[in-house]
Structure formats: C-alpha cells, structure tokens
Short mmCIF file of C-alpha atoms in Angstrom, two decimals:
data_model
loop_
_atom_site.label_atom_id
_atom_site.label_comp_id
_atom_site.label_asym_id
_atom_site.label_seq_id
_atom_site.Cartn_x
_atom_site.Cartn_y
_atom_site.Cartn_z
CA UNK A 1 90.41 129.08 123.72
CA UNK A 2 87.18 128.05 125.17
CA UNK A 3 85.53 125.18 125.04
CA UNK A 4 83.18 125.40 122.45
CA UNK A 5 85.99 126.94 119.91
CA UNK A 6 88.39 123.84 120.58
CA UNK A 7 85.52 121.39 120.14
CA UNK A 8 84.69 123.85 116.66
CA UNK A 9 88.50 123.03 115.87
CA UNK A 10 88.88 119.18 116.16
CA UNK A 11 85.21 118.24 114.87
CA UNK A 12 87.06 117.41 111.68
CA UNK A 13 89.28 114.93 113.49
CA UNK A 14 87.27 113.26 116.00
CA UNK A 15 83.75 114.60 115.62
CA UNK A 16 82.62 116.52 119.02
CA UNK A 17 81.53 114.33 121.79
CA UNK A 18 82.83 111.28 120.62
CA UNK A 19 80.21 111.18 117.57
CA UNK A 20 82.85 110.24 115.24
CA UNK A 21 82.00 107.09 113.08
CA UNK A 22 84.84 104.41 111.64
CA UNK A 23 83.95 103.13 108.26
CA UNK A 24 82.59 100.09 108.11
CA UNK A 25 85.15 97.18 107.18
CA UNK A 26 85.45 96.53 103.47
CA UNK A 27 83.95 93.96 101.83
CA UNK A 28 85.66 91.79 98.61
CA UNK A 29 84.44 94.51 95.68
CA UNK A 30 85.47 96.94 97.77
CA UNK A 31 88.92 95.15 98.31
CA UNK A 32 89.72 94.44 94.75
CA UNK A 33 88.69 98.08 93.94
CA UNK A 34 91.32 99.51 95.96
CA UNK A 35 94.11 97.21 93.78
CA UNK A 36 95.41 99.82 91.27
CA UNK A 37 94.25 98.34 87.56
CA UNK A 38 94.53 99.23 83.83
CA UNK A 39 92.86 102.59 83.72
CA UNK A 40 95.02 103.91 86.85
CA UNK A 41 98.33 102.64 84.72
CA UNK A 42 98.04 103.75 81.38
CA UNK A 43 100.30 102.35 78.87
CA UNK A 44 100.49 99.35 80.99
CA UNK A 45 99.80 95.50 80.39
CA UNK A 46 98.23 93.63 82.48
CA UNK A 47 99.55 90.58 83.65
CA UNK A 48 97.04 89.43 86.64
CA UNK A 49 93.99 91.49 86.85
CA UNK A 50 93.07 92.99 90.38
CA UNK A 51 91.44 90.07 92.26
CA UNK A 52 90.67 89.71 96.37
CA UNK A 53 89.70 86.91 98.20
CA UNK A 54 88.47 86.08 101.95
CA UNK A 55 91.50 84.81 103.58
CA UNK A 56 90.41 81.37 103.71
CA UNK A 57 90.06 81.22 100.07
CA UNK A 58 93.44 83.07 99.46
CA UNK A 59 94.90 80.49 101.25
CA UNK A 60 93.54 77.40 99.32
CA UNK A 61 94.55 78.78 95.89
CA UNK A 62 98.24 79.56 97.21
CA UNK A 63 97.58 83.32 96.55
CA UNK A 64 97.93 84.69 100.04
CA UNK A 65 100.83 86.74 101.14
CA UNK A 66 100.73 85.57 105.09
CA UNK A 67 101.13 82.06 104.56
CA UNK A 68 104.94 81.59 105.36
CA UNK A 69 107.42 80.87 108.80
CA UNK A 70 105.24 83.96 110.61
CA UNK A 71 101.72 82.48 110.18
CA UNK A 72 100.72 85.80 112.82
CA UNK A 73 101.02 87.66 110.14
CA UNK A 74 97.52 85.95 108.71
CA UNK A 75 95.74 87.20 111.75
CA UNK A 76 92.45 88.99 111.27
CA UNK A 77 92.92 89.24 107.87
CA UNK A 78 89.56 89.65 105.90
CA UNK A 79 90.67 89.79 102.02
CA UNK A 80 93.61 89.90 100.34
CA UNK A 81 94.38 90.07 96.62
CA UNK A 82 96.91 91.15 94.33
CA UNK A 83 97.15 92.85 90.63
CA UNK A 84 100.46 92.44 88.46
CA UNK A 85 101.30 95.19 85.22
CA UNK A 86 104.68 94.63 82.92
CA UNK A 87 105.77 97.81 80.74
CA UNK A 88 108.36 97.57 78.11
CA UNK A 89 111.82 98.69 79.16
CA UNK A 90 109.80 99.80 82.65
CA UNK A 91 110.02 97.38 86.17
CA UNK A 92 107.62 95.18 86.45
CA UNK A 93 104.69 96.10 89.11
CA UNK A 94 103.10 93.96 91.25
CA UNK A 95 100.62 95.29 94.21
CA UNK A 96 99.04 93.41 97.30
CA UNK A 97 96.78 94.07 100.02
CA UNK A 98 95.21 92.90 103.24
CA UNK A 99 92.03 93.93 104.84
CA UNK A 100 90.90 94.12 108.13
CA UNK A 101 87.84 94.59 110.58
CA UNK A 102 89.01 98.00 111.81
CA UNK A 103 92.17 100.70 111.97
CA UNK A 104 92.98 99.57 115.17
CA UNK A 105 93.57 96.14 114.07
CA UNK A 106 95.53 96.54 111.08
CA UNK A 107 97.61 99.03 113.27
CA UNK A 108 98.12 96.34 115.57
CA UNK A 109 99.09 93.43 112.22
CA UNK A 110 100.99 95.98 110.52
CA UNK A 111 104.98 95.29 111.99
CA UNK A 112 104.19 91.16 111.83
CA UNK A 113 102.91 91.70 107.90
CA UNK A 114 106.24 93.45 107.28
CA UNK A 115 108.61 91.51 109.15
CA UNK A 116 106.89 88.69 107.00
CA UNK A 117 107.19 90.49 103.73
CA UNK A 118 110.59 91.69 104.41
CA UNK A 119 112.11 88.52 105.40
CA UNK A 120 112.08 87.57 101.78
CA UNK A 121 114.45 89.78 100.65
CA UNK A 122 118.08 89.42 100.65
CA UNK A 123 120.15 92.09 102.02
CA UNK A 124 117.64 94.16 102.30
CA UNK A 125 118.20 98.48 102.75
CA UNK A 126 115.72 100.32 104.24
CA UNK A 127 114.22 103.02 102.08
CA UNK A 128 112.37 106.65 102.58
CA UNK A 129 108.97 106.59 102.44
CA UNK A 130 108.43 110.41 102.53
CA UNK A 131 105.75 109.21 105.25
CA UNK A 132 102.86 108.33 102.61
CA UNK A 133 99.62 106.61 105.04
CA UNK A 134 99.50 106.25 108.55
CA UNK A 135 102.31 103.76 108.76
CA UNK A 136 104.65 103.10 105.87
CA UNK A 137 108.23 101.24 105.44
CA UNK A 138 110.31 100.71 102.33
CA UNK A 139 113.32 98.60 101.50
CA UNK A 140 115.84 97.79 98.50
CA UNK A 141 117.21 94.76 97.84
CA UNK A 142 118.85 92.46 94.86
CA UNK A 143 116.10 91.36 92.54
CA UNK A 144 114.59 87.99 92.38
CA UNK A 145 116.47 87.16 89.57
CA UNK A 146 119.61 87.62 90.85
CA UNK A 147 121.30 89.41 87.99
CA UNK A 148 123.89 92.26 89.14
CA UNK A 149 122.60 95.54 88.82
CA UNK A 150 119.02 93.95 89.09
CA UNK A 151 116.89 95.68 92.23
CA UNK A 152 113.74 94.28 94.28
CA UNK A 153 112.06 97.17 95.98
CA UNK A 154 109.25 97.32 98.45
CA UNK A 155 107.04 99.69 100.83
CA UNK A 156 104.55 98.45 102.50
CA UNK A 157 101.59 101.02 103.53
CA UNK A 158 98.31 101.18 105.80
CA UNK A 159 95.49 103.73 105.52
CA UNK A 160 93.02 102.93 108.22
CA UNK A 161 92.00 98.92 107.82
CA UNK A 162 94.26 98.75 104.82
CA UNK A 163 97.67 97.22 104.42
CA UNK A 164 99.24 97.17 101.02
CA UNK A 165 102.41 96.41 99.60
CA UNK A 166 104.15 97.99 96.50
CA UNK A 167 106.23 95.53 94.82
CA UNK A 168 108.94 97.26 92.01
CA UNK A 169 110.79 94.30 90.28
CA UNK A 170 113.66 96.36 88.27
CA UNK A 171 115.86 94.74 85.69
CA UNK A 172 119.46 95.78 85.50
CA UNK A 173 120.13 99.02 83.73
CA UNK A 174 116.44 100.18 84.52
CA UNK A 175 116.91 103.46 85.70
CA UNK A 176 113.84 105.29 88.00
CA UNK A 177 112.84 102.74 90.05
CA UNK A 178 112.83 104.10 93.49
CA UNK A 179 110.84 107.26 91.90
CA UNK A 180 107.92 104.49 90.67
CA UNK A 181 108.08 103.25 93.83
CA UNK A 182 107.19 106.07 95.82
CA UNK A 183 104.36 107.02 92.91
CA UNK A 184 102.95 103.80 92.74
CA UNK A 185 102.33 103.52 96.32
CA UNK A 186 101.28 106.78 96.68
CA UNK A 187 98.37 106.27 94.13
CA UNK A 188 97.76 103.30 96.15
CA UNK A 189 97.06 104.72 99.30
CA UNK A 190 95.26 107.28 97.98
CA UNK A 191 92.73 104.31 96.30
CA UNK A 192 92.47 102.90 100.04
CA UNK A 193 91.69 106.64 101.19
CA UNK A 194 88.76 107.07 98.31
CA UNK A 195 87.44 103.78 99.00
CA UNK A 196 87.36 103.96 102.99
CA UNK A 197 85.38 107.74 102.32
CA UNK A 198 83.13 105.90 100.57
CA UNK A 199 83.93 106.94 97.03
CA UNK A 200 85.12 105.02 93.61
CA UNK A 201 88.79 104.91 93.57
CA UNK A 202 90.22 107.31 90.88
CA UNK A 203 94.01 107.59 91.58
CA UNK A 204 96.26 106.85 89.12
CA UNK A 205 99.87 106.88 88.30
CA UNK A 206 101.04 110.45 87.66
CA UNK A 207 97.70 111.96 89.67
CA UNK A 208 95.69 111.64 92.52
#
C-alpha cells in the first residue's frame, strides 16, 4: 500500500498529518443535554429532571457522585448531574455523568470513578457490557432495599470526555432488567456521541 493510499485509509480516524481536532470540552447545557430525559423515555415519569452542575457546585448541594472514601475519583471533573424516571411495574432508572477537559483525562479517571461507584454495592457480580463506548463495566448486585429477589444493577460507560453511569433499581419479581440495562446505557452513550459531534442528542430508549 503506498503511502498516500494508507494516509487515504485512516483520514477518518486520525485525520492525515496529525490535523485531527478533539472536541472542545463540554460546557453545563451541553452536560445536562447528554442526561437521557422525558422525550428519550416515553411512557416514563419523571422523578428528577436532567440537571448538571460544575463540580464545585455539585458538591455543595450533596448531588455529586465523587464525594465518598476515594475523593480521586472527583479529579478533573468539570460537571456532573443526574436525571431519575419511575415506570409502573418497570425498575426504576436513574442516570449520572461526569465531564471532563479531554478523552485522555477521563480515560485516565475512568477505573477510580468505578472503583468508587462500585464500592457501594454489596456483593457485587460483574456483568457483560457487550463493549458499548470506549470503556464500559457492569455489575449486579442486591437492591438498595434489601428485599430478596430485589436487584441493583450498574454499567458505567465513557465516550471520549464522558463518563456515565446507568443505574437499574429492580424490585423483586421485575423481570427484564439486565435487558434495560444494556438499552438504557446504550442510548446513553449514543447521547454523549451526538453531543461530542456537535449535534442535539436524539437517542432514545428502543432507537438510536
């Protein structure tokens, strides 16, 4: 291949002579946009409406997701935010995510933020991911309310200078859980990817 072919072949990943561009880091709209709300979960209520903070002010209204025994895990953070949706007989749905200045260093947060997140769980499983992002890890354990049969699960995300968490609360007998899981979080990266391009998020549940 010569050398003007390969260059013609990874110009789509890397741009040919370095010109290739990172987006720039997002700012608080552009946060709270990528938090999946009513529209993207139809037949949904919703409980806490997307919202995202700068870190600092995360942390004074007790809203931010880092603040625990591995304070690391706050590092470099921009915003953070959260949206929460309850459906009848469905789990409940709660999402979460953490911005950063750039790929490299949410790449670089992305074990600390889990072993954070993960460390509230009891007896947690690991979970299949089915490799949705760049990085992605998922994990079942009992639910918060600590009813037999009841089932916390989790996967945690990042697209470029996005982390996000899924959060599926399931009640005992609730049946489909792990399958909302993976849908909700792949509508969620997806948001991250549309925002990070540029666009206005459009992924939903149930499409892309």
């Amino acid at each position: 291949m010569t050398t003007l072919t390969c260059c013609a072949a990874l110009v789509l990943l890397a741009g040919c002579g370095g010109g290739g561009k990172e987006p720039d880091p997002l700012g608080a709209r552009e946060a709270q946009s990528v938090l999946p709300d009513a529209k993207s979960l139809p037949g949904w209520k919703t409980v806490a409406e997307p919202t995202a903070y700068p870190l600092k002010k995360a942390r004074s209204l007790n809203v931010a997701q880092c603040q625990g025994k591995a304070p690391d895990s706050c590092a470099h953070v921009r915003y953070t935010g959260l949206a929460d949706f309850r459906h009848k007989d469905m789990p409940e749905l709660t999402f979460f995510v953490q911005t950063y200045p750039d790929a490299a260093t949410a790449k670089s947060a992305y074990p600390v933020v889990w072993k954070e997140w993960k460390r509230w769980s009891a007896k947690a499983k690991p979970l299949a991911t089915g490799g949705i992002g760049e990085q992605s890890d998922a994990m079942a354990s009992t639910g918060v309310s600590g009813l037999p049969g009841s089932k916390e699960l989790k996967m945690q995300v990042r697209v470029g200078s996005v982390i996000m968490r899924t959060n599926v609360e399931a009640f005992p007998g609730t049946k489909g859980a792990e399958s909302l899981l993976t849908k909700c979080a792949q509508a969620f990266a997806r948001r991250a990817e549309q925002v990070q391009e540029g666009g206005s998020p459009s992924a939903a549940l149930g499409h892309g």
